[in-house]
Coordinates of C-alpha atoms in Angstrom, one line a residue:
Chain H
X1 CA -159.9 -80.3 -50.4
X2 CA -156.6 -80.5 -48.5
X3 CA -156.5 -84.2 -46.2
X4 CA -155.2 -84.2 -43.1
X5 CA -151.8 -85.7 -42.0
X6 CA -152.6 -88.2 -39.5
X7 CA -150.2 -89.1 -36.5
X8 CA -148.7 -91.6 -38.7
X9 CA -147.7 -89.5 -41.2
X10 CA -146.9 -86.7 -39.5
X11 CA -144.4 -89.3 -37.5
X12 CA -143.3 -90.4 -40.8
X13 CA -143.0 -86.5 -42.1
X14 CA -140.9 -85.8 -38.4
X15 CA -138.4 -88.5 -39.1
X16 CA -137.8 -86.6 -42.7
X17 CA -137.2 -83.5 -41.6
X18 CA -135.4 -84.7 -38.8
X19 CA -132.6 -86.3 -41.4
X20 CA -132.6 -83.6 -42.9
X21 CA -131.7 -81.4 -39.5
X22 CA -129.4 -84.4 -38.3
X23 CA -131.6 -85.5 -35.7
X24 CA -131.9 -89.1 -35.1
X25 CA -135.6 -89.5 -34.5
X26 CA -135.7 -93.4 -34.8
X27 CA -136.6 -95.4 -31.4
X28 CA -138.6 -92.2 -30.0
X29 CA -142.1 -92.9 -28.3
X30 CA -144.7 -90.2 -28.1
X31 CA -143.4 -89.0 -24.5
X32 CA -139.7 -88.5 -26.0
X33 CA -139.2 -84.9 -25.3
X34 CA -137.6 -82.9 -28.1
X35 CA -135.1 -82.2 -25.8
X36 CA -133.9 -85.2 -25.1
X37 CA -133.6 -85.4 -28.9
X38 CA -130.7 -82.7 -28.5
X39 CA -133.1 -80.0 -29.9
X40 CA -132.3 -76.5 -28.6
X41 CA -134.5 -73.9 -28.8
X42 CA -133.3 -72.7 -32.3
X43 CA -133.3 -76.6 -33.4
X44 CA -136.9 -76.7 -32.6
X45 CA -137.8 -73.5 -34.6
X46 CA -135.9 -74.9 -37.2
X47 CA -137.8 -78.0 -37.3
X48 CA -141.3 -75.8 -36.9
X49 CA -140.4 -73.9 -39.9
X50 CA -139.8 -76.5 -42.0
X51 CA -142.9 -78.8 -40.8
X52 CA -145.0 -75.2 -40.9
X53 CA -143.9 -74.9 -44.6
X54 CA -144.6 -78.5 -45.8
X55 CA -148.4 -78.2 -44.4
X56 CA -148.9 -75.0 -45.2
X57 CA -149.9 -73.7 -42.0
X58 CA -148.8 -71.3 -38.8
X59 CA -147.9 -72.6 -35.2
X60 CA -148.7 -70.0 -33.1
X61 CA -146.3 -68.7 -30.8
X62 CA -148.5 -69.0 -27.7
X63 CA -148.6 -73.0 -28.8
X64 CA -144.5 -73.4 -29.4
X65 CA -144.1 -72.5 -25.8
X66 CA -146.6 -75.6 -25.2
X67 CA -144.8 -78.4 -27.0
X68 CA -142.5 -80.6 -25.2
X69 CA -142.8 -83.9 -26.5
X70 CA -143.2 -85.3 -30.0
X71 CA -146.7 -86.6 -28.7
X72 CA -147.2 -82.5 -27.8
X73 CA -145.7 -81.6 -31.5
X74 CA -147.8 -84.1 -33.1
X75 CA -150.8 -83.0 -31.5
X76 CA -150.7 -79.8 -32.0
X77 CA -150.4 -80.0 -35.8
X78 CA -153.4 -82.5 -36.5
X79 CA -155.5 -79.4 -34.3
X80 CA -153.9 -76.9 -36.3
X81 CA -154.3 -78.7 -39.7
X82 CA -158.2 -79.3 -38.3
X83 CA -158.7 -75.9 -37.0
X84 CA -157.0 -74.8 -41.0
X85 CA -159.6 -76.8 -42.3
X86 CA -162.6 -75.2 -40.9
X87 CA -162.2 -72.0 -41.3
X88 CA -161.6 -72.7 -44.9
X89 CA -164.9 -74.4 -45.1
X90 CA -166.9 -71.3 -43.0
X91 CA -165.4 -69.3 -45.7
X92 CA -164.2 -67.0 -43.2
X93 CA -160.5 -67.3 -43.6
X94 CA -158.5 -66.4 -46.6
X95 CA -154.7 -65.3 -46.7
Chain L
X1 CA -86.1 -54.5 -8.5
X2 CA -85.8 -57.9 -6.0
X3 CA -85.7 -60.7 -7.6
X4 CA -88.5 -61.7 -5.4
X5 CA -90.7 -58.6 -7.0
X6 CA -89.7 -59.9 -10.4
X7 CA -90.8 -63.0 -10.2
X8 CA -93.9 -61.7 -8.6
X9 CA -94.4 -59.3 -11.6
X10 CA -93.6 -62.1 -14.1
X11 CA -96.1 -64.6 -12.7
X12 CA -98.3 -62.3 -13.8
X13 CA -97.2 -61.6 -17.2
X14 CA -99.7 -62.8 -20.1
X15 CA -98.4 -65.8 -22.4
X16 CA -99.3 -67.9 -25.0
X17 CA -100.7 -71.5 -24.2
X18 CA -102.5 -72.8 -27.5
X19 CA -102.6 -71.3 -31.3
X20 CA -105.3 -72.1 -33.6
X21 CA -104.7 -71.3 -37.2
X22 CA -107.0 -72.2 -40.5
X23 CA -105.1 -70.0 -43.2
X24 CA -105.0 -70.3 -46.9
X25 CA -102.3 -71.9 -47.2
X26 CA -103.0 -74.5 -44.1
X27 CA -105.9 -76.0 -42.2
X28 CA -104.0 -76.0 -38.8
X29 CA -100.9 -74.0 -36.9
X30 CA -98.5 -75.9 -38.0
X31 CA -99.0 -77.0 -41.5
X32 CA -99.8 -73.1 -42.0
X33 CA -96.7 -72.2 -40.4
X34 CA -94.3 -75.2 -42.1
X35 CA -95.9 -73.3 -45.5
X36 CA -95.1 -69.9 -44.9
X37 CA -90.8 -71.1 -44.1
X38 CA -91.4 -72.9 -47.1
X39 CA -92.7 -70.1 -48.9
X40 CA -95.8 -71.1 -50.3
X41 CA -98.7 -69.3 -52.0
X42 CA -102.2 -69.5 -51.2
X43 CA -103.2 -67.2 -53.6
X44 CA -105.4 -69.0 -56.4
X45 CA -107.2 -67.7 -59.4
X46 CA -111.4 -67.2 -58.8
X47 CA -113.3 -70.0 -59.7
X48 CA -116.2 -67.7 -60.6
X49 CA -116.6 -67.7 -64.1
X50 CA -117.6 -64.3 -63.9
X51 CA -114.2 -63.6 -63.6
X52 CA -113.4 -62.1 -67.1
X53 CA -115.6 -59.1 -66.4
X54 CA -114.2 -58.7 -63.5
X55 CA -111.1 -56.2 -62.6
X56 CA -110.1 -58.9 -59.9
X57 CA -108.9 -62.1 -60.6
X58 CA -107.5 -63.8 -57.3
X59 CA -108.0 -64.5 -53.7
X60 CA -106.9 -66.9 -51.4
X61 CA -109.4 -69.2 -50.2
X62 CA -109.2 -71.9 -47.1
X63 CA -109.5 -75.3 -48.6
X64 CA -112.8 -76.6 -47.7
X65 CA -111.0 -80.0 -46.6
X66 CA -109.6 -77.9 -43.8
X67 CA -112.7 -78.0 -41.7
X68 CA -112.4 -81.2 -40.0
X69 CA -113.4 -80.4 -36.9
X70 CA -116.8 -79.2 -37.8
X71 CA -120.6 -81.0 -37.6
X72 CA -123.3 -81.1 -40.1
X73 CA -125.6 -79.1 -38.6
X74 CA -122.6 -76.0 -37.7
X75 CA -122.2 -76.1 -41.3
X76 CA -126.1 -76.0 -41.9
X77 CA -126.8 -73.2 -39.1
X78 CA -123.6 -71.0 -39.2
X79 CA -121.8 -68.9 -41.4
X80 CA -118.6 -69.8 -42.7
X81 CA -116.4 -67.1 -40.4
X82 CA -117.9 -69.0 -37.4
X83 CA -117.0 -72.2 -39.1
X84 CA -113.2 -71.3 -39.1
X85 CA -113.4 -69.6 -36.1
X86 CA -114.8 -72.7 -34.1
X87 CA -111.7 -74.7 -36.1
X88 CA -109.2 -72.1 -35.2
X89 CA -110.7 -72.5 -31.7
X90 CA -110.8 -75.9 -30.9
X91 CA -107.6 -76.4 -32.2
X92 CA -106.4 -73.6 -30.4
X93 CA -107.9 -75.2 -27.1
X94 CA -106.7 -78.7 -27.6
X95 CA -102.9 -77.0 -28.4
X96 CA -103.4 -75.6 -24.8
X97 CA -104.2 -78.9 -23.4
X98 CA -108.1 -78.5 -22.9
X99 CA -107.1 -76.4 -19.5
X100 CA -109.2 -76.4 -16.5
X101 CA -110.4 -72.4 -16.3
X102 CA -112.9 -70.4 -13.6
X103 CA -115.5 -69.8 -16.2
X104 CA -116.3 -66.5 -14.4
X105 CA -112.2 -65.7 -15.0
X106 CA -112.5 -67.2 -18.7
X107 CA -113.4 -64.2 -21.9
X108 CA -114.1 -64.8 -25.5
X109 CA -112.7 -61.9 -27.7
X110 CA -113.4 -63.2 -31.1
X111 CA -113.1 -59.9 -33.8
X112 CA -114.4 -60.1 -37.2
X113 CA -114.1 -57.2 -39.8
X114 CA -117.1 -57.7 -41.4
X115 CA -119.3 -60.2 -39.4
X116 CA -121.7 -63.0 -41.6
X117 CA -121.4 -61.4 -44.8
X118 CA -121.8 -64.5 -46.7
X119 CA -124.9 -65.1 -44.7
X120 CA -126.6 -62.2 -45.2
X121 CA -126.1 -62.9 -49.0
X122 CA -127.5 -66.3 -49.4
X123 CA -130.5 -65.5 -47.0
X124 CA -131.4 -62.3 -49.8
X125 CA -130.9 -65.0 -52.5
X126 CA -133.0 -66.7 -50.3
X127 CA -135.8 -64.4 -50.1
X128 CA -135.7 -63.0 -54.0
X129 CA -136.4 -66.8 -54.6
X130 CA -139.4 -67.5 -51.6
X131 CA -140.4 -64.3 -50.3
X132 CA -140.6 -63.2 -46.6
X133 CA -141.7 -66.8 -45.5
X134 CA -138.6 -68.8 -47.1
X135 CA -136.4 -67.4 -44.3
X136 CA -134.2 -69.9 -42.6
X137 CA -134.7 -69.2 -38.7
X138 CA -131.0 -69.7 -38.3
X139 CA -130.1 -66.5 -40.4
X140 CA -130.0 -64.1 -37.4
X141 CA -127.4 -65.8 -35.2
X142 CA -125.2 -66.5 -38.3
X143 CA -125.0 -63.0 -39.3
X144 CA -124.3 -61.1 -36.1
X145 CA -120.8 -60.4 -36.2
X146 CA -120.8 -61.5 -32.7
X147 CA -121.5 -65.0 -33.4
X148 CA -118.5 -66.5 -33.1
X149 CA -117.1 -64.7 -30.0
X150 CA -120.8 -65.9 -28.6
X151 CA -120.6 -69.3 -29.7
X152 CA -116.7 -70.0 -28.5
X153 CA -117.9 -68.1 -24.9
X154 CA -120.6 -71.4 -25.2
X155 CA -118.5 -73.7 -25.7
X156 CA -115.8 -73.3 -23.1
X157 CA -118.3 -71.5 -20.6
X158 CA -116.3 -68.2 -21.0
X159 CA -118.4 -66.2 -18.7
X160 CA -116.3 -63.4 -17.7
X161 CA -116.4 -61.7 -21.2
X162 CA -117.7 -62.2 -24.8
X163 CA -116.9 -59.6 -27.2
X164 CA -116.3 -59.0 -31.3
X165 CA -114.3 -55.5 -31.7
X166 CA -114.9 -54.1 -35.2
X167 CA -112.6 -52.2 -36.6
X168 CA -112.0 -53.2 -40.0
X169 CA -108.4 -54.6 -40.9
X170 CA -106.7 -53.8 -37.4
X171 CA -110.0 -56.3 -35.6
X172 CA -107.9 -59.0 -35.1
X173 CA -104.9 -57.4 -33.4
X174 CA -107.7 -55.1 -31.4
X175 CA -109.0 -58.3 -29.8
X176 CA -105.3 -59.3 -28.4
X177 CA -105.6 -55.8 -27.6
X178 CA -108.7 -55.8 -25.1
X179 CA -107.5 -59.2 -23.7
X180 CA -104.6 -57.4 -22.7
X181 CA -106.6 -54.7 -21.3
X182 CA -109.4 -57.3 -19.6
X183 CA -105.6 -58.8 -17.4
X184 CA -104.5 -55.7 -16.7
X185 CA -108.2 -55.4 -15.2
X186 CA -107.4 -58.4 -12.9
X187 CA -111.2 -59.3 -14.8
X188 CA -109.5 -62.6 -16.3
X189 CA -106.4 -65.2 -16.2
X190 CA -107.4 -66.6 -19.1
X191 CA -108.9 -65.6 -23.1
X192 CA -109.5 -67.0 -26.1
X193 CA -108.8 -64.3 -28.8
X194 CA -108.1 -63.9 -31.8
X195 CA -109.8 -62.4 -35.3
X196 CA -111.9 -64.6 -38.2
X197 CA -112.9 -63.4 -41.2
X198 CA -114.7 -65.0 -44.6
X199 CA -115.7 -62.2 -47.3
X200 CA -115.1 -63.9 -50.5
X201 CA -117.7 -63.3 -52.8
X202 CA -118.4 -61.4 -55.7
X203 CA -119.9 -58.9 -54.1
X204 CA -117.4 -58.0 -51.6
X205 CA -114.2 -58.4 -54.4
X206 CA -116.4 -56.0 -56.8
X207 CA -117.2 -53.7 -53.5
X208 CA -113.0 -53.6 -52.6
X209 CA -112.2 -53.4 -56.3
X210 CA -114.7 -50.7 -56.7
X211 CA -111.9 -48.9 -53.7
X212 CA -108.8 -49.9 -55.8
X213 CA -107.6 -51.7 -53.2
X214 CA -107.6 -55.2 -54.6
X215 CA -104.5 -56.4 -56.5
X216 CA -105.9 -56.5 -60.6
X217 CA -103.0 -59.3 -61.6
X218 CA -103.7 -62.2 -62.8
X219 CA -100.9 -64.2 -61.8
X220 CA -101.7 -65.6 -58.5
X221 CA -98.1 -66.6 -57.2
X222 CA -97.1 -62.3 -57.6
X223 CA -100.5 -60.9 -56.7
X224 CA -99.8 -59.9 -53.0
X225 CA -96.3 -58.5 -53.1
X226 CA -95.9 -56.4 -50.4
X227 CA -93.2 -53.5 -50.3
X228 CA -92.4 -54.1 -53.8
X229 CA -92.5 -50.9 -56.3
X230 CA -95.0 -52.6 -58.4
X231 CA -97.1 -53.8 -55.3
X232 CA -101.2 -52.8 -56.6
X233 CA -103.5 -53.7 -54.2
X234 CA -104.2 -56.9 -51.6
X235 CA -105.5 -60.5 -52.4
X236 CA -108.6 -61.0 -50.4
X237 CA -108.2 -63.8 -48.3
X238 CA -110.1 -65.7 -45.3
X239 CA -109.3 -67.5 -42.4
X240 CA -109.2 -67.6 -38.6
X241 CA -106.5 -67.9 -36.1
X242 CA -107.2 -68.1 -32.4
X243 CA -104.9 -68.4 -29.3
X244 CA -105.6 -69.2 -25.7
X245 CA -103.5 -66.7 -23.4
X246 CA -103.0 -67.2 -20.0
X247 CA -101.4 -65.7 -16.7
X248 CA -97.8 -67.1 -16.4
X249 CA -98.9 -68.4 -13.3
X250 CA -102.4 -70.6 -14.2
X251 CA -99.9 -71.5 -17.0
X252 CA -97.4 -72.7 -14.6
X253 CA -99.4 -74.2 -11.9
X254 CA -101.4 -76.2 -14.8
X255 CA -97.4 -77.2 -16.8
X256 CA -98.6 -76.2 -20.6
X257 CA -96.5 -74.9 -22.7
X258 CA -95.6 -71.6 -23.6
X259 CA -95.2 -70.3 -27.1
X260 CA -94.1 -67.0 -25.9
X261 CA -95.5 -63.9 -24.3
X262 CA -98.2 -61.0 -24.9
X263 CA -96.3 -58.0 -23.6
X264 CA -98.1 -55.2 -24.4
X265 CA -100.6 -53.7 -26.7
X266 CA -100.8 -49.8 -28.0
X267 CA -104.2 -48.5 -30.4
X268 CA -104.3 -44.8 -31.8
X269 CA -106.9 -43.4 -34.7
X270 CA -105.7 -41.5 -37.5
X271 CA -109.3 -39.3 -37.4
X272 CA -108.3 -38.1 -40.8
X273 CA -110.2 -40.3 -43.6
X274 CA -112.5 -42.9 -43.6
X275 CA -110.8 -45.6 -45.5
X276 CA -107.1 -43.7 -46.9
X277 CA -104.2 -44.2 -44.5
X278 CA -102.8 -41.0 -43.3
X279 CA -100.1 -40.8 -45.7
X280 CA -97.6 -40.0 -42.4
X281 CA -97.9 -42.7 -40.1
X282 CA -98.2 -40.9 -37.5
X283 CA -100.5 -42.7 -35.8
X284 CA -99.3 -46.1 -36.3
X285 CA -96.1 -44.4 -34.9
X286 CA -97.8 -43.5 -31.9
X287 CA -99.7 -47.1 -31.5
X288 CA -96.2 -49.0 -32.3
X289 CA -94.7 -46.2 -29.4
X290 CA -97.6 -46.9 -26.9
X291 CA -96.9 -50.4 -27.3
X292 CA -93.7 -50.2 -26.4
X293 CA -94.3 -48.4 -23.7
X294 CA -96.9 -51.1 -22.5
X295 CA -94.7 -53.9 -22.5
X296 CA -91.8 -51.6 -20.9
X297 CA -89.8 -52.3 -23.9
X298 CA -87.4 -50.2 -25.8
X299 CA -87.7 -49.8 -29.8
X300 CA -84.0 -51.6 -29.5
X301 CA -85.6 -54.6 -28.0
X302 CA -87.4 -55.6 -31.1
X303 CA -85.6 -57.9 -32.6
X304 CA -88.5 -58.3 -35.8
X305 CA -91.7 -56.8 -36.7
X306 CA -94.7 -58.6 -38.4
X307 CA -95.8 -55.8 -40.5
X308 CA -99.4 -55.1 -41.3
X309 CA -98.1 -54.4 -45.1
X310 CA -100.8 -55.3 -47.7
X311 CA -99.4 -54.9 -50.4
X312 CA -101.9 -51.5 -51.5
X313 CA -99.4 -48.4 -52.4
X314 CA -100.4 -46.0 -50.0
X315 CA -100.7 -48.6 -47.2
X316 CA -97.5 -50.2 -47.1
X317 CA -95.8 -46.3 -47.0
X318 CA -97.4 -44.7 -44.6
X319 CA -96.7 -48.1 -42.6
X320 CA -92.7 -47.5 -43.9
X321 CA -93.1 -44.1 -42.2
X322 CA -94.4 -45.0 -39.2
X323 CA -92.0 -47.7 -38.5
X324 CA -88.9 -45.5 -39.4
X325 CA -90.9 -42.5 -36.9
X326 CA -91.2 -44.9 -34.3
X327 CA -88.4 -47.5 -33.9
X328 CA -85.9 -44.5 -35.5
X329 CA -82.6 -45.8 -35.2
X330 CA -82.6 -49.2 -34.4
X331 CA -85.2 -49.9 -37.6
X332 CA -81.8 -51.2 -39.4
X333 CA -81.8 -53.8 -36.8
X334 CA -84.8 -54.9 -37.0
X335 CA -85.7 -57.7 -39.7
X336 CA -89.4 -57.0 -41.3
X337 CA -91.8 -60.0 -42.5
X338 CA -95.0 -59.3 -44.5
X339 CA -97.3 -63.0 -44.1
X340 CA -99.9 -61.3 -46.5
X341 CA -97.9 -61.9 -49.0
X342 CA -98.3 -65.8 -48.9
X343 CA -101.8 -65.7 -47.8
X344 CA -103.6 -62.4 -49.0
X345 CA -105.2 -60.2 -46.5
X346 CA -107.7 -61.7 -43.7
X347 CA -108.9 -58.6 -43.3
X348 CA -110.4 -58.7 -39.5
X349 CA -108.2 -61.8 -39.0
X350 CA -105.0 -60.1 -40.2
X351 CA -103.7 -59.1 -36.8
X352 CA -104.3 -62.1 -35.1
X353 CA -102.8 -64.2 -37.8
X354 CA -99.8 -61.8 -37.7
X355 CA -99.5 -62.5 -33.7
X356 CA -100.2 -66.1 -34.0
X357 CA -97.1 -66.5 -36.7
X358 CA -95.0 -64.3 -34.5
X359 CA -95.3 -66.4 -31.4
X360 CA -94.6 -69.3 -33.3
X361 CA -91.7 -67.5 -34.8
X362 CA -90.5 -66.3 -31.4
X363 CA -91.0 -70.2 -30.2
X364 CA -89.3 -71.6 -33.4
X365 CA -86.8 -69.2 -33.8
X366 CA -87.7 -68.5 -37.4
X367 CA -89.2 -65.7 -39.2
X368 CA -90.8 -66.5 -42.5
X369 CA -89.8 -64.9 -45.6
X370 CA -91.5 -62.5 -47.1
X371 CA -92.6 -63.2 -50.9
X372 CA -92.6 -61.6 -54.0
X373 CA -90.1 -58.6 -53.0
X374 CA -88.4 -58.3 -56.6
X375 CA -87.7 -54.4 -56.1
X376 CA -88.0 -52.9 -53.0
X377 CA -90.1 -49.9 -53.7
X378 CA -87.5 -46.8 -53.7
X379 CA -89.0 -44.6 -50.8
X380 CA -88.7 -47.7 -48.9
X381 CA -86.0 -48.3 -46.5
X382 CA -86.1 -51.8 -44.7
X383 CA -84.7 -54.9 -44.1
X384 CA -86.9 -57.1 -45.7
X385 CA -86.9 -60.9 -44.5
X386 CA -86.6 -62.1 -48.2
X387 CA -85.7 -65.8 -50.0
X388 CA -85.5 -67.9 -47.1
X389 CA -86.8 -67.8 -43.3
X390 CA -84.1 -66.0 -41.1
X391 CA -83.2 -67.9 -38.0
X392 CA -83.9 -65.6 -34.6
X393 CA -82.5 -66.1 -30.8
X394 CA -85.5 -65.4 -29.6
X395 CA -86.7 -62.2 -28.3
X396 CA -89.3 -59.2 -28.7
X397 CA -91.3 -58.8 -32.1
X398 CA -93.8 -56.2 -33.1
X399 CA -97.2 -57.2 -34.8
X400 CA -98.4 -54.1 -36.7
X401 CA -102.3 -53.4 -37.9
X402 CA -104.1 -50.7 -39.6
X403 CA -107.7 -50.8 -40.8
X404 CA -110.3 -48.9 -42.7
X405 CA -111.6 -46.2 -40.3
X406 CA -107.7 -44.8 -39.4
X407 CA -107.4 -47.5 -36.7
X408 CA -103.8 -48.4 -36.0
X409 CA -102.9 -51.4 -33.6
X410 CA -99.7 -52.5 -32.1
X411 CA -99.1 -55.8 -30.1
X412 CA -95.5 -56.8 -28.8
X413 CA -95.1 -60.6 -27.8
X414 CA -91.7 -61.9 -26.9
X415 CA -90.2 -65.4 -26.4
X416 CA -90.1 -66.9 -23.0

């Protein structure tokens, strides 16, 4: 079974992606708002497609709309990797 | 007319405060322009190795060291005709000395024959090799083909107007066009226009070839040879070139410089074939005529015209014919330039490159020569600008533009 990312990781998975998109994500506490980190809104679903496609999952759009700070961002994947989780193990889910 | 009225009617002339250029043969205005008086080629050989099977061998491609004004992440989100266009732009701005504009009396007219082309390719490569979720998100903004009008309006809060007119070949002299149109409309005093365009790629030389109405030669330095008898088609090229223009008055009041003046602007459709010329000229006749008549100008006034010319046979005569219909006897007066020849065809960038070169002609006093003119073809009468640049004093020049779809434009600038 899959393990979940904790908020360490994913920190450490932001800061990799955000290289890779130029951002400088270094010095950034959970309150630093991705717009303070020069993230637009096409930035951000940049970022979201690239974290969505390393842990395999979907941010709904309901929950972008939601996520202002990194502490927001990083909370909302450990639910969604969670949430992923247990509807594998109900058996109910399935692509 | 007073001379108080004329001075009235002149501060409200259009002019020319800042060129941006990023050509094949130059990554700025000046270095673009110091190579076409030197006569120099930017026609290459393709890199693809493809090339062998192909009926095209040449193009003339903007060094990638010529985008220095561009980020990482513009080259990661946007496609390449944005990327020269923002260049062009910027330099364009800077040459106008970063002016102080109402954004509400500040457009963005940024054509583009084609749009993200090169975009829309890589993101299909993209999805033959991850399917529908491998996507970048940033693949709809680069492929508009109003991206880069959009993205310049952004950048220098142009809030009066953003627009990209298509209309194939004749898209970049359309743009100075509607600029023209958007003073006349007291809607503006000042615009960013010009034209940007970046096609090359197999699929679009295959798609023009598959026209005949790419050059088949092999030897780079004699592909694009406008005017000549054994002219066979046009080098594909890319590039941008963008100008901030102005009311003489914001000009004035703000002391830039003028390169020279946007007088008047004239656009007519053949309506007879979708991509042939209308072997006449009529109706570039009747755009070079409505020109003229915009900028209150006789055909006598011209003093040189920067010729849409090629370098396809049917192209370059119907554009013979429609010069001799509309500047009749003052055409052996009149010294003719062909820039394609040194740098291919720019498709929707053409016009605006032809405008930018003229106003720095008109500001220089130099026309640059046209190359590869070893026999002028027969049916053609002209006078050439041949060998070396020919040395102007000044006065009204004619930038002439046809595209695909029958559209014919005509701009006259003049020096100051």
């Amino acid at each position: 079974m899959k393990e979940i990312l904790d908020e360490a990781d994913l920190i450490k998975l932001l800061k990799e992606v955000g290289a890779e998109l130029d951002i400088e994500l270094d010095g950034t506490t959970p309150s630093t708002t991705l717009d303070s980190l020069g993230l637009d809104s096409l930035g951000l679903y940049e970022m979201l497609a690239i974290l969505e496609g390393r842990l395999s999952l979907r941010i709904p759009d309901e929950k972008v709309s939601e996520i202002e700070t990194v502490d927001d961002l990083v909370g909302a994947l450990i639910e969604l990797q969670k949430s992923q989780l247990e509807t594998a193990a109900d058996g109910t889910g399935g692509e | 007319m007073s001379q108080r009225a004329r001075d009235s009617a002149s501060a409200g002339e259009v002019v020319v405060t800042g060129i941006g250029l990023v050509s094949p043969v130059g990554g700025d205005a000046s270095s673009t322009m110091k190579a076409l008086l030197a006569g120099e080629s930017g026609v290459e050989l393709l890199a693809d190795p493809a090339r062998e099977q192909s009926p095209v061998h040449v193009h003339a491609p903007v060094s990638d060291t010529a985008l220095t004004g561009i980020s990482r992440q513009e080259r990661r989100r946007l496609d390449r005709s944005s990327l020269l266009a923002l260049q062009a732009a910027r330099e364009a701005w800077k040459d106008a000395g970063e002016p102080e504009v109402e954004s509400d009396r500040l457009a963005s007219v940024i054509s583009t024959g084609v749009g993200g082309l090169l975009t829309i390719f890589s993101g299909y490569d993209r999805f033959l090799e991850k399917g529908y979720a491998g996507m970048p998100v940033t693949t709809v903004p680069a492929l508009m083909p109003n991206s880069s009008a959009a993205l310049i309006a952004i950048e220098y809060g142009a809030r009066a107007a953003a627009v990209s007119l298509a209309s194939a070949c004749a898209s970049g002299a359309d743009a100075l066009a509607h600029a023209l149109r958007l003073f006349r409309d007291d809607e503006i005093d000042m615009a960013i226009v010009g034209g940007t365009e970046a096609v090359i790629h197999p699929v679009a030389l295959s798609a023009f070839g598959a026209l005949r109405a790419l050059s088949t030669s092999s030897d780079p330095s004699a592909a694009s040879r406008p005017f000549d008898r054994d002219r066979d088609g046009f080098v594909l090229g890319e590039g941008a070139a963008i100008m901030v223009v102005e009311r003489r008055r914001h000009a004035i009041a703000r002391g830039a410089r003028i390169w020279g003046k946007l007088l008047g602007a004239g656009s007519t459709c053949d309506a007879t074939h979708l991509v042939a010329p209308d072997p006449t000229g009529e109706g570039s006749a009747k755009a070079i005529r409505k020109a003229l008549r915009s900028a209150e100008l006789a055909a006598s006034d011209v003093t040189f015209v920067s010729a849409h010319a090629t370098s396809t046979p049917p192209g370059d005569l119907a554009e013979w014919r429609a010069l001799r219909d509309a500047f009749g006897s003052s055409l052996p007066d009149i010294g003719v330039t062909a820039v394609k020849s040194a740098i291919g065809h720019l498709v929707g960038a053409s016009g605006a490159v032809g405008a930018a070169v003229t106003a720095m002609s008109l500001y220089q006093g130099q026309i640059p020569p046209t190359q590869n003119l070893d026999n002028l073809d027969q049916e053609i009468e002209l006078d050439v600008v041949q060998g070396a640049p020919r040395s102007i004093g000044g006065g009204a020049a004619l930038v002439n533009s046809s595209g695909f779809g029958g559209h014919n434009v005509a701009i006259v600038m003049a020096s100051d």
